[in-house]
Coordinates of N, CA and C in Angstrom, one line a residue:
X1 N 117.3 143.4 183.7 CA 117.7 142.2 182.8 C 117.8 141.0 183.7
X2 N 118.2 141.3 185.1 CA 118.6 140.2 185.8 C 117.2 139.5 186.1
X3 N 116.3 140.1 186.4 CA 114.7 139.6 186.6 C 114.3 138.8 185.3
X4 N 114.7 139.3 184.2 CA 114.2 138.5 183.0 C 115.0 137.2 182.8
X5 N 116.4 137.3 183.3 CA 117.0 135.9 183.3 C 116.5 135.2 184.2
X6 N 116.0 135.4 185.5 CA 115.3 134.5 186.5 C 114.2 133.8 185.8
X7 N 113.3 134.8 185.0 CA 112.0 134.4 184.6 C 112.5 133.3 183.5
X8 N 113.7 133.7 182.6 CA 113.9 132.7 181.5 C 114.3 131.5 182.1
X9 N 115.1 131.2 183.2 CA 115.6 130.2 183.6 C 114.5 129.2 184.4
X10 N 113.6 129.9 185.0 CA 112.5 129.5 185.8 C 111.5 128.7 184.6
X11 N 111.3 129.4 183.8 CA 110.6 128.9 182.7 C 111.1 127.7 181.9
X12 N 112.5 127.7 181.7 CA 113.1 126.7 181.0 C 112.9 125.4 182.0
X13 N 113.0 125.6 183.4 CA 113.0 124.3 184.2 C 111.7 123.8 184.2
X14 N 110.6 124.7 184.2 CA 109.3 124.2 183.7 C 108.9 123.5 182.8
X15 N 109.7 123.8 181.6 CA 109.5 123.2 180.2 C 110.0 121.8 180.4
X16 N 111.2 121.6 181.1 CA 111.9 120.5 181.3 C 110.9 119.6 182.2
X17 N 110.3 120.1 183.1 CA 109.3 119.5 183.7 C 108.0 118.8 182.8
X18 N 107.6 119.7 181.7 CA 106.6 119.4 180.9 C 107.0 118.3 180.1
X19 N 108.3 118.2 179.5 CA 108.9 117.3 178.8 C 108.9 115.8 179.6
X20 N 109.2 115.9 180.7 CA 109.2 114.7 181.5 C 107.7 114.2 182.0
X21 N 106.7 115.0 181.8 CA 105.4 114.7 182.0 C 105.0 114.8 183.5
X22 N 105.7 115.9 184.2 CA 105.6 115.8 185.7 C 104.6 117.1 186.2
X23 N 104.2 117.8 184.9 CA 103.0 118.8 185.2 C 101.6 118.3 185.0
X24 N 100.6 118.6 185.6 CA 99.1 118.4 185.5 C 98.4 119.2 184.6
X25 N 97.5 119.0 184.0 CA 96.7 119.5 183.0 C 96.7 121.1 183.2
X26 N 96.3 121.4 184.4 CA 96.2 123.0 185.0 C 97.6 123.7 184.7
X27 N 98.6 122.9 185.2 CA 99.9 123.6 185.2 C 100.3 123.8 183.7
X28 N 99.9 122.8 183.0 CA 100.3 122.8 181.4 C 99.9 123.9 180.8
X29 N 98.6 124.1 181.1 CA 97.9 125.0 180.2 C 98.4 126.6 180.8
X30 N 98.8 126.8 182.2 CA 99.2 127.9 182.7 C 100.6 128.3 182.0
X31 N 101.4 127.2 182.1 CA 102.7 127.3 181.3 C 102.8 128.0 179.8
X32 N 101.8 127.4 179.2 CA 101.6 128.1 177.9 C 101.3 129.4 178.0
X33 N 100.3 129.9 179.0 CA 99.8 131.1 179.0 C 101.0 132.0 179.3
X34 N 101.9 131.6 180.1 CA 103.0 132.5 180.9 C 104.0 132.8 179.7
X35 N 104.0 131.9 178.6 CA 105.0 132.1 177.7 C 105.2 133.6 177.1
X36 N 104.1 134.6 177.4 CA 104.3 136.0 176.9 C 105.2 136.6 177.7
X37 N 105.7 135.9 179.0 CA 106.4 136.8 179.8 C 107.9 136.7 179.4
X38 N 108.0 136.0 178.6 CA 109.5 136.0 177.8 C 109.6 137.2 176.9
X39 N 110.8 137.8 177.2 CA 111.0 138.9 176.3 C 112.0 138.6 175.1
X40 N 112.5 137.6 175.0 CA 113.3 137.0 174.0 C 112.6 136.2 172.9
X41 N 112.2 136.9 171.7 CA 111.3 136.5 170.7 C 111.6 135.3 170.4
X42 N 113.1 134.8 170.3 CA 113.4 133.4 169.6 C 113.2 132.3 170.6
X43 N 113.3 132.6 171.9 CA 112.9 131.7 172.8 C 111.6 131.4 173.1
X44 N 110.9 132.5 172.9 CA 109.3 132.4 173.1 C 108.6 131.6 172.1
X45 N 109.2 131.9 170.8 CA 108.6 131.5 169.5 C 109.0 130.0 169.5
X46 N 110.4 129.7 169.8 CA 110.4 128.3 169.9 C 109.7 127.3 170.8
X47 N 109.4 128.0 172.0 CA 108.5 127.1 173.0 C 107.1 127.1 172.5
X48 N 106.7 128.2 171.9 CA 105.3 128.1 171.4 C 105.1 127.2 170.2
X49 N 106.0 127.1 169.3 CA 106.1 126.0 168.3 C 106.0 124.5 168.9
X50 N 106.9 124.4 170.2 CA 106.8 123.3 170.8 C 105.3 122.9 171.4
X51 N 104.7 123.9 172.0 CA 103.4 123.6 172.6 C 102.3 123.4 171.8
X52 N 102.6 124.0 170.5 CA 101.6 123.6 169.5 C 101.3 122.1 169.1
X53 N 102.4 121.3 169.7 CA 102.6 119.8 169.4 C 102.1 119.0 170.4
X54 N 101.6 119.6 171.5 CA 101.2 118.9 172.9 C 100.0 118.0 172.6
X55 N 99.9 116.7 172.9 CA 98.8 116.1 172.5 C 97.4 116.6 173.3
X56 N 97.5 117.3 174.3 CA 96.4 117.6 174.8 C 95.6 118.8 174.2
X57 N 94.4 118.8 174.0 CA 93.6 119.6 173.0 C 93.7 121.1 173.9
X58 N 93.4 121.0 175.1 CA 93.2 122.4 175.8 C 94.6 123.4 175.8
X59 N 95.6 122.6 175.7 CA 97.0 123.1 175.8 C 97.3 123.8 174.3
X60 N 96.8 122.9 173.3 CA 97.0 123.5 171.9 C 96.2 124.7 171.5
X61 N 95.0 124.6 172.2 CA 94.2 125.8 171.7 C 94.8 127.2 172.3
X62 N 95.2 127.0 173.7 CA 96.0 128.3 174.2 C 97.3 128.5 173.4
X63 N 98.0 127.6 173.2 CA 99.0 127.7 172.3 C 98.8 128.4 171.1
X64 N 97.6 128.1 170.4 CA 97.3 128.6 169.1 C 96.9 130.1 169.4
X65 N 96.2 130.4 170.3 CA 95.8 131.8 170.6 C 97.1 132.5 170.8
X66 N 98.2 132.3 171.4 CA 99.3 132.8 171.6 C 100.0 132.9 170.4
X67 N 100.0 132.0 169.7 CA 100.6 132.0 168.4 C 100.3 133.1 167.4
X68 N 99.0 133.5 167.5 CA 98.4 134.5 166.6 C 98.5 136.1 167.6
X69 N 98.5 135.7 168.7 CA 98.7 136.9 169.5 C 99.8 137.7 169.1
X70 N 101.0 136.8 168.9 CA 102.2 137.4 168.4 C 102.6 137.4 167.0
X71 N 101.2 137.1 166.3 CA 101.2 137.4 164.9 C 102.4 136.6 164.2
X72 N 102.6 135.3 164.4 CA 103.3 134.5 163.9 C 103.0 133.5 162.6
X73 N 101.6 134.0 162.2 CA 101.4 133.2 161.0 C 102.1 133.4 159.7
X74 N 102.4 134.8 159.6 CA 103.2 134.9 158.4 C 104.6 134.5 158.6
X75 N 105.2 134.5 159.7 CA 106.4 133.9 159.9 C 106.7 132.5 159.6
X76 N 105.4 131.9 160.0 CA 105.5 130.3 160.1 C 104.3 130.0 159.2
X77 N 104.4 130.0 158.0 CA 103.3 129.4 157.1 C 103.0 127.9 157.1
X78 N 104.3 127.2 157.3 CA 103.8 125.8 157.4 C 103.2 125.3 158.8
X79 N 103.5 126.3 159.9 CA 102.8 125.8 161.1 C 101.3 126.1 161.0
X80 N 101.2 127.2 160.4 CA 99.8 127.8 160.1 C 98.9 126.8 159.5
X81 N 99.7 126.2 158.3 CA 98.9 125.1 157.5 C 98.5 123.8 158.5
X82 N 99.5 123.5 159.3 CA 99.5 122.4 160.4 C 98.2 122.7 161.2
X83 N 98.1 123.9 161.5 CA 96.9 124.1 162.6 C 95.6 124.2 162.0
X84 N 95.6 124.3 160.8 CA 94.3 124.2 160.1 C 93.9 122.8 159.8
X85 N 94.9 121.9 159.9 CA 94.5 120.4 159.9 C 94.6 119.7 161.1
X86 N 94.6 120.5 162.1 CA 94.4 120.1 163.4 C 93.2 119.1 163.6
X87 N 93.4 117.9 164.5 CA 92.1 117.1 164.5 C 91.1 117.7 165.3
X88 N 91.5 118.9 166.2 CA 90.4 119.5 167.0 C 89.9 120.6 166.4
X89 N 88.7 120.8 166.3 CA 87.7 121.9 165.8 C 88.1 123.0 166.6
X90 N 88.4 123.0 168.0 CA 88.8 124.0 168.8 C 89.8 124.8 168.4
X91 N 91.0 124.2 168.1 CA 92.1 124.7 167.5 C 91.9 125.4 165.9
X92 N 91.3 124.7 165.1 CA 90.9 125.3 163.9 C 90.3 126.5 163.9
X93 N 89.1 126.4 165.1 CA 88.4 127.6 165.2 C 89.3 129.1 165.5
X94 N 90.4 128.6 166.1 CA 91.1 129.7 166.7 C 91.8 130.4 165.4
X95 N 92.4 129.6 164.4 CA 92.7 130.1 163.3 C 91.9 131.1 162.4
X96 N 90.6 130.3 162.3 CA 89.5 131.0 161.6 C 89.1 132.5 162.2
X97 N 89.0 132.3 163.5 CA 88.8 133.7 164.2 C 89.7 134.8 164.0
X98 N 90.9 134.4 164.0 CA 92.0 135.5 164.0 C 91.7 136.0 162.6
X99 N 91.7 135.3 161.5 CA 91.5 135.9 160.1 C 90.0 136.7 160.0
X100 N 89.2 136.2 160.6 CA 87.8 137.1 160.6 C 88.1 138.4 161.1
X101 N 88.9 138.4 162.3 CA 89.2 139.7 163.1 C 90.1 140.5 162.2
X102 N 91.0 139.8 161.5 CA 92.3 140.4 160.8 C 92.1 140.1 159.5
X103 N 91.0 140.7 158.5 CA 90.7 140.6 157.2 C 91.7 141.1 156.5
X104 N 92.5 142.0 156.9 CA 93.5 142.7 156.2 C 94.7 141.7 155.8
X105 N 94.9 140.5 156.6 CA 95.8 139.8 156.2 C 95.5 138.6 155.4
X106 N 94.3 138.5 155.1 CA 94.0 137.4 154.3 C 94.6 137.3 152.9
X107 N 94.9 138.3 152.4 CA 95.8 138.4 151.1 C 97.2 137.6 151.3
X108 N 97.5 137.4 152.5 CA 98.8 136.8 152.5 C 98.7 135.4 152.7
X109 N 97.5 134.8 152.7 CA 97.2 133.2 152.9 C 97.5 132.3 151.9
X110 N 98.1 131.2 152.1 CA 98.0 130.1 151.1 C 96.6 129.6 150.9
X111 N 96.0 130.0 149.9 CA 94.7 129.7 149.8 C 94.2 128.1 149.5
X112 N 95.3 127.6 148.7 CA 95.4 126.2 148.5 C 95.2 125.3 149.8
X113 N 96.0 125.8 150.8 CA 95.8 124.8 151.9 C 94.4 124.9 152.6
X114 N 93.5 126.0 152.4 CA 92.2 126.2 152.9 C 91.4 125.3 152.1
X115 N 91.4 125.6 150.8 CA 90.6 124.9 149.6 C 90.9 123.3 149.8
X116 N 92.0 122.9 150.1 CA 92.4 121.4 150.0 C 92.0 120.8 151.4
X117 N 91.6 121.5 152.2 CA 91.6 121.1 153.7 C 90.4 119.8 153.7
X118 N 90.7 118.9 154.6 CA 89.7 117.8 154.6 C 88.7 118.3 155.6
X119 N 88.7 119.1 156.1 CA 87.5 119.6 157.2 C 86.6 120.7 156.6
X120 N 85.5 120.3 156.7 CA 84.4 121.2 156.0 C 84.5 122.6 156.7
X121 N 84.5 122.7 158.0 CA 84.5 123.9 158.7 C 85.8 124.8 158.1
X122 N 86.7 124.3 157.7 CA 87.8 125.2 157.3 C 87.3 125.6 155.8
X123 N 86.8 124.9 154.9 CA 86.3 125.3 153.7 C 85.2 126.3 153.7
X124 N 84.2 126.0 154.8 CA 83.2 127.1 154.9 C 83.8 128.5 155.2
X125 N 84.8 128.4 156.2 CA 85.4 129.5 156.8 C 86.0 130.5 155.4
X126 N 86.6 129.7 154.5 CA 87.2 130.2 153.5 C 86.2 130.9 152.6
X127 N 84.9 130.4 152.6 CA 83.6 131.0 151.8 C 83.6 132.4 152.6
X128 N 83.7 132.3 153.8 CA 83.3 133.5 154.7 C 84.3 134.6 154.7
X129 N 85.5 134.3 154.2 CA 86.6 135.2 154.3 C 87.1 135.6 152.8
X130 N 86.1 135.0 151.8 CA 86.3 135.5 150.6 C 86.0 137.1 150.1
X131 N 85.2 137.5 150.8 CA 84.9 139.1 150.6 C 86.1 139.9 151.0
X132 N 87.2 139.4 151.5 CA 88.3 140.4 151.7 C 89.3 139.9 150.6
X133 N 89.0 139.1 149.7 CA 90.0 139.0 148.7 C 89.6 140.0 147.3
X134 N 90.6 140.2 146.5 CA 90.4 140.9 145.3 C 89.2 140.2 144.6
X135 N 88.5 140.8 143.8 CA 87.1 140.3 143.2 C 87.6 138.9 142.4
X136 N 88.6 139.1 141.6 CA 88.7 138.0 140.6 C 89.3 136.8 141.4
X137 N 90.0 137.3 142.4 CA 90.6 136.0 143.1 C 89.3 135.3 144.1
X138 N 88.5 136.0 144.4 CA 87.4 135.6 145.4 C 86.5 134.9 144.3
X139 N 86.3 135.1 143.1 CA 85.6 134.4 141.9 C 86.1 133.1 141.8
X140 N 87.7 133.0 141.8 CA 88.1 131.7 141.6 C 88.0 130.8 142.5
X141 N 88.0 131.3 143.8 CA 88.1 130.5 145.1 C 86.6 130.0 145.0
X142 N 85.6 130.9 145.0 CA 84.2 130.5 145.3 C 83.9 129.5 144.1
X143 N 84.3 129.8 143.0 CA 83.8 128.7 141.9 C 84.4 127.5 142.5
X144 N 85.6 127.1 142.7 CA 86.1 126.0 143.3 C 85.2 125.3 144.5
X145 N 84.8 126.3 145.3 CA 84.0 125.9 146.5 C 82.6 125.4 146.0
X146 N 82.0 126.0 145.0 CA 80.7 125.6 144.3 C 80.7 124.2 143.9
X147 N 82.0 123.7 143.7 CA 82.1 122.2 143.2 C 82.3 121.4 144.5
X148 N 82.4 121.8 145.6 CA 82.7 120.9 146.8 C 81.7 119.7 146.9
X149 N 82.5 118.7 147.7 CA 81.5 117.4 147.7 C 80.3 117.8 148.9
X150 N 80.5 118.8 149.7 CA 79.8 118.8 151.0 C 78.6 120.1 150.4
X151 N 77.5 119.6 150.7 CA 76.2 120.6 150.2 C 76.4 121.9 151.0
X152 N 76.8 121.9 152.4 CA 76.8 123.0 153.1 C 77.8 124.0 152.5
X153 N 79.0 123.4 152.3 CA 80.0 124.3 151.7 C 79.5 124.9 150.1
X154 N 78.8 124.1 149.4 CA 78.4 124.6 148.1 C 77.3 125.7 148.4
X155 N 76.3 125.5 149.3 CA 75.3 126.6 149.6 C 76.0 127.9 150.1
X156 N 76.9 128.0 151.1 CA 77.7 128.9 151.6 C 78.4 129.6 150.1
X157 N 79.0 128.9 149.4 CA 79.8 129.5 148.3 C 78.7 130.1 147.4
X158 N 77.5 129.7 147.2 CA 76.7 130.1 146.0 C 76.0 131.4 146.7
X159 N 75.9 131.6 148.1 CA 75.3 132.5 148.8 C 76.3 133.8 148.4
X160 N 77.7 133.5 148.8 CA 78.9 134.5 148.8 C 78.9 135.0 147.3
X161 N 79.0 134.0 146.4 CA 79.2 134.6 145.1 C 78.0 135.5 144.6
X162 N 76.9 135.1 145.1 CA 75.6 135.7 144.4 C 75.8 137.2 145.3
X163 N 75.9 137.1 146.6 CA 76.0 138.4 147.4 C 76.9 139.5 146.9
X164 N 78.1 138.9 146.6 CA 79.1 139.9 146.0 C 78.9 140.3 144.6
X165 N 77.7 139.7 144.0 CA 77.7 140.2 142.5 C 78.9 140.1 141.7
X166 N 79.5 138.7 141.7 CA 81.0 138.6 141.0 C 80.3 138.4 139.8
X167 N 81.3 138.6 138.7 CA 81.0 138.5 137.3 C 80.2 137.1 136.9
X168 N 79.1 137.4 136.2 CA 78.3 136.0 135.7 C 77.4 135.6 136.8
X169 N 77.2 136.1 137.9 CA 76.5 135.7 139.0 C 75.2 135.3 138.8
X170 N 74.4 136.0 137.9 CA 73.2 135.7 137.1 C 73.0 134.3 136.5
X171 N 74.2 134.0 135.5 CA 74.0 133.2 134.7 C 74.4 131.8 135.8
X172 N 75.3 132.0 136.7 CA 75.5 131.0 137.7 C 74.3 130.5 138.4
X173 N 73.6 131.5 138.9 CA 72.2 131.1 139.7 C 71.2 130.4 138.5
X174 N 71.2 130.9 137.3 CA 70.3 130.2 136.4 C 70.7 128.7 136.3
X175 N 72.1 128.5 136.1 CA 72.6 127.1 135.6 C 72.5 126.4 137.2
X176 N 72.4 126.9 138.1 CA 72.3 126.1 139.6 C 70.8 125.7 139.7
X177 N 69.9 126.1 139.0 CA 68.6 125.5 139.0 C 68.4 124.2 138.7
X178 N 69.6 123.8 137.7 CA 69.6 122.4 137.4 C 70.5 121.7 138.1
X179 N 70.9 122.0 139.3 CA 71.9 121.2 140.2 C 70.9 119.8 140.4
X180 N 71.8 119.1 140.9 CA 71.1 117.6 141.2 C 70.7 117.7 142.8
X181 N 71.0 119.0 143.5 CA 70.7 118.8 144.8 C 69.4 119.8 145.0
X182 N 68.4 119.4 145.5 CA 67.1 120.5 145.7 C 67.5 121.3 146.8
X183 N 68.7 121.0 147.6 CA 69.0 122.0 148.5 C 69.6 123.3 147.9
X184 N 70.4 123.0 147.0 CA 71.1 124.0 146.2 C 70.1 124.8 145.3
X185 N 69.1 124.0 144.7 CA 68.2 124.4 143.8 C 67.3 125.6 144.8
X186 N 66.9 125.2 145.7 CA 66.0 126.2 146.7 C 67.0 127.5 146.8
X187 N 68.2 127.2 147.1 CA 68.8 128.5 147.5 C 69.1 129.3 146.3
X188 N 69.0 128.8 145.2 CA 69.4 129.6 143.9 C 68.0 130.3 143.7
X189 N 66.9 129.7 143.9 CA 65.7 130.3 143.7 C 65.5 131.6 144.6
X190 N 65.9 131.3 145.9 CA 65.8 132.6 146.9 C 66.7 133.7 146.2
X191 N 68.1 133.3 145.9 CA 68.9 134.2 145.5 C 68.4 135.0 144.4
X192 N 67.8 134.4 143.4 CA 67.5 134.9 142.2 C 66.4 136.1 142.7
X193 N 65.4 135.5 143.3 CA 64.4 136.5 143.8 C 64.9 137.7 144.6
X194 N 65.9 137.4 145.2 CA 66.6 138.6 146.2 C 67.2 139.4 145.6
X195 N 68.0 139.0 144.6 CA 69.1 139.7 143.8 C 68.8 140.3 142.5
X196 N 68.0 139.6 141.7 CA 67.8 139.9 140.3 C 66.4 140.6 140.0
X197 N 65.7 140.8 140.9 CA 64.4 141.6 140.6 C 63.5 141.0 139.7
X198 N 62.7 142.0 139.0 CA 61.9 141.5 137.8 C 62.4 140.4 136.8
X199 N 63.6 140.8 136.4 CA 64.2 139.8 135.4 C 64.3 138.5 136.0
X200 N 64.6 138.3 137.3 CA 64.8 137.1 138.1 C 63.3 136.2 138.2
X201 N 62.4 137.0 138.6 CA 61.0 136.5 138.5 C 60.6 135.9 137.2
X202 N 60.8 136.6 136.0 CA 60.7 136.3 134.9 C 61.5 134.7 134.5
X203 N 62.6 134.8 134.9 CA 63.3 133.7 134.8 C 62.7 132.4 135.2
X204 N 62.3 132.6 136.7 CA 61.7 131.6 137.3 C 60.4 131.1 136.7
X205 N 59.5 132.0 136.2 CA 58.3 131.6 135.6 C 58.5 130.8 134.3
X206 N 59.5 131.2 133.4 CA 60.1 130.5 132.4 C 60.3 129.2 132.6
X207 N 61.1 129.2 133.8 CA 61.7 127.7 134.3 C 60.5 126.6 134.6
X208 N 59.5 127.2 135.0 CA 58.4 126.5 135.1 C 57.8 125.8 133.9
X209 N 57.8 126.2 132.8 CA 57.5 125.8 131.6 C 58.3 124.7 131.4
X210 N 59.8 124.7 131.7 CA 60.6 123.7 131.2 C 60.5 122.5 132.4
X211 N 60.2 122.8 133.5 CA 60.4 122.0 134.6 C 59.4 121.2 134.9
X212 N 57.9 121.5 134.5 CA 56.6 120.7 134.7 C 56.2 121.3 135.8
X213 N 55.0 121.1 136.2 CA 54.3 121.6 137.4 C 54.3 120.7 138.7
X214 N 54.8 119.6 138.6 CA 54.7 118.8 139.9 C 56.1 118.2 140.5
X215 N 57.1 119.0 139.9 CA 58.5 118.4 140.5 C 58.7 119.1 141.7
X216 N 59.6 118.7 142.5 CA 60.0 119.6 143.9 C 60.2 120.9 143.8
X217 N 61.2 121.1 142.8 CA 61.6 122.5 142.3 C 60.5 123.5 141.9
X218 N 59.6 122.9 141.0 CA 58.5 123.7 140.6 C 57.6 124.0 141.6
X219 N 57.2 122.9 142.5 CA 56.4 123.4 143.6 C 56.9 124.6 144.7
X220 N 58.2 124.4 144.7 CA 58.9 125.5 145.5 C 59.0 126.6 144.8
X221 N 59.3 126.8 143.6 CA 59.2 128.0 142.8 C 57.9 128.8 142.8
X222 N 56.8 128.1 142.7 CA 55.5 128.6 142.8 C 55.3 129.1 144.2
X223 N 55.7 128.5 145.2 CA 55.6 128.9 146.6 C 56.1 130.4 146.6
X224 N 57.3 130.5 146.2 CA 58.1 131.6 146.4 C 57.6 132.8 145.6
X225 N 57.2 132.5 144.5 CA 56.5 133.6 143.6 C 55.4 134.3 144.0
X226 N 54.6 133.2 144.9 CA 53.3 133.9 145.6 C 53.8 135.0 146.6
X227 N 55.1 134.8 147.2 CA 55.4 135.7 148.3 C 55.3 136.9 147.9
X228 N 54.8 138.1 148.5 CA 55.0 139.5 148.0 C 56.2 139.9 147.8
X229 N 56.5 140.7 146.9 CA 57.9 141.2 146.8 C 58.3 142.3 148.1

């Protein structure tokens, strides 16, 4: 116990030096890493929350790792939301990585925070995490992301919705053939061929009659129908 008190007091003095700006970058990073040496959880958590606000990106990344190492996401949901909106991709990636590795914790998340994120990488990550949600909830989340402003997010959402074979996915793919984006249309064609079998091929053949023979989508459908099953 005496040793732990010495560690606590020494650590406190180092944090005071941090606050005064007298630690260099390497020392700041090491200080954040050493927070795990503290046995008093209240003190440790308090310091970690402080470190997450350091302006230096490298220190925030280390603090974020420690935040999840001690499984603090559920205890501090507001902090978790703040991390998802961190301007540094390297920080946001630590959040995503944690939930990819701990999919059993996905259902405790505030999905609105992820859905409304200004960062495309967060919304794409939500798509990839959707298979850990109950099917009805996954369908609602992915439907919202199918309407995203970013093509990359919509493509990922379409793929996941189809791969999970959620209710109505065949109709969703058929409707997506009319999307304004040729990128989305092409992805729908591939998913139809991969997931719907002969009925899917028939659907595409029928769509050629409506689409005409020279549109970019028609040319793509023709090229894909020629590919051996």
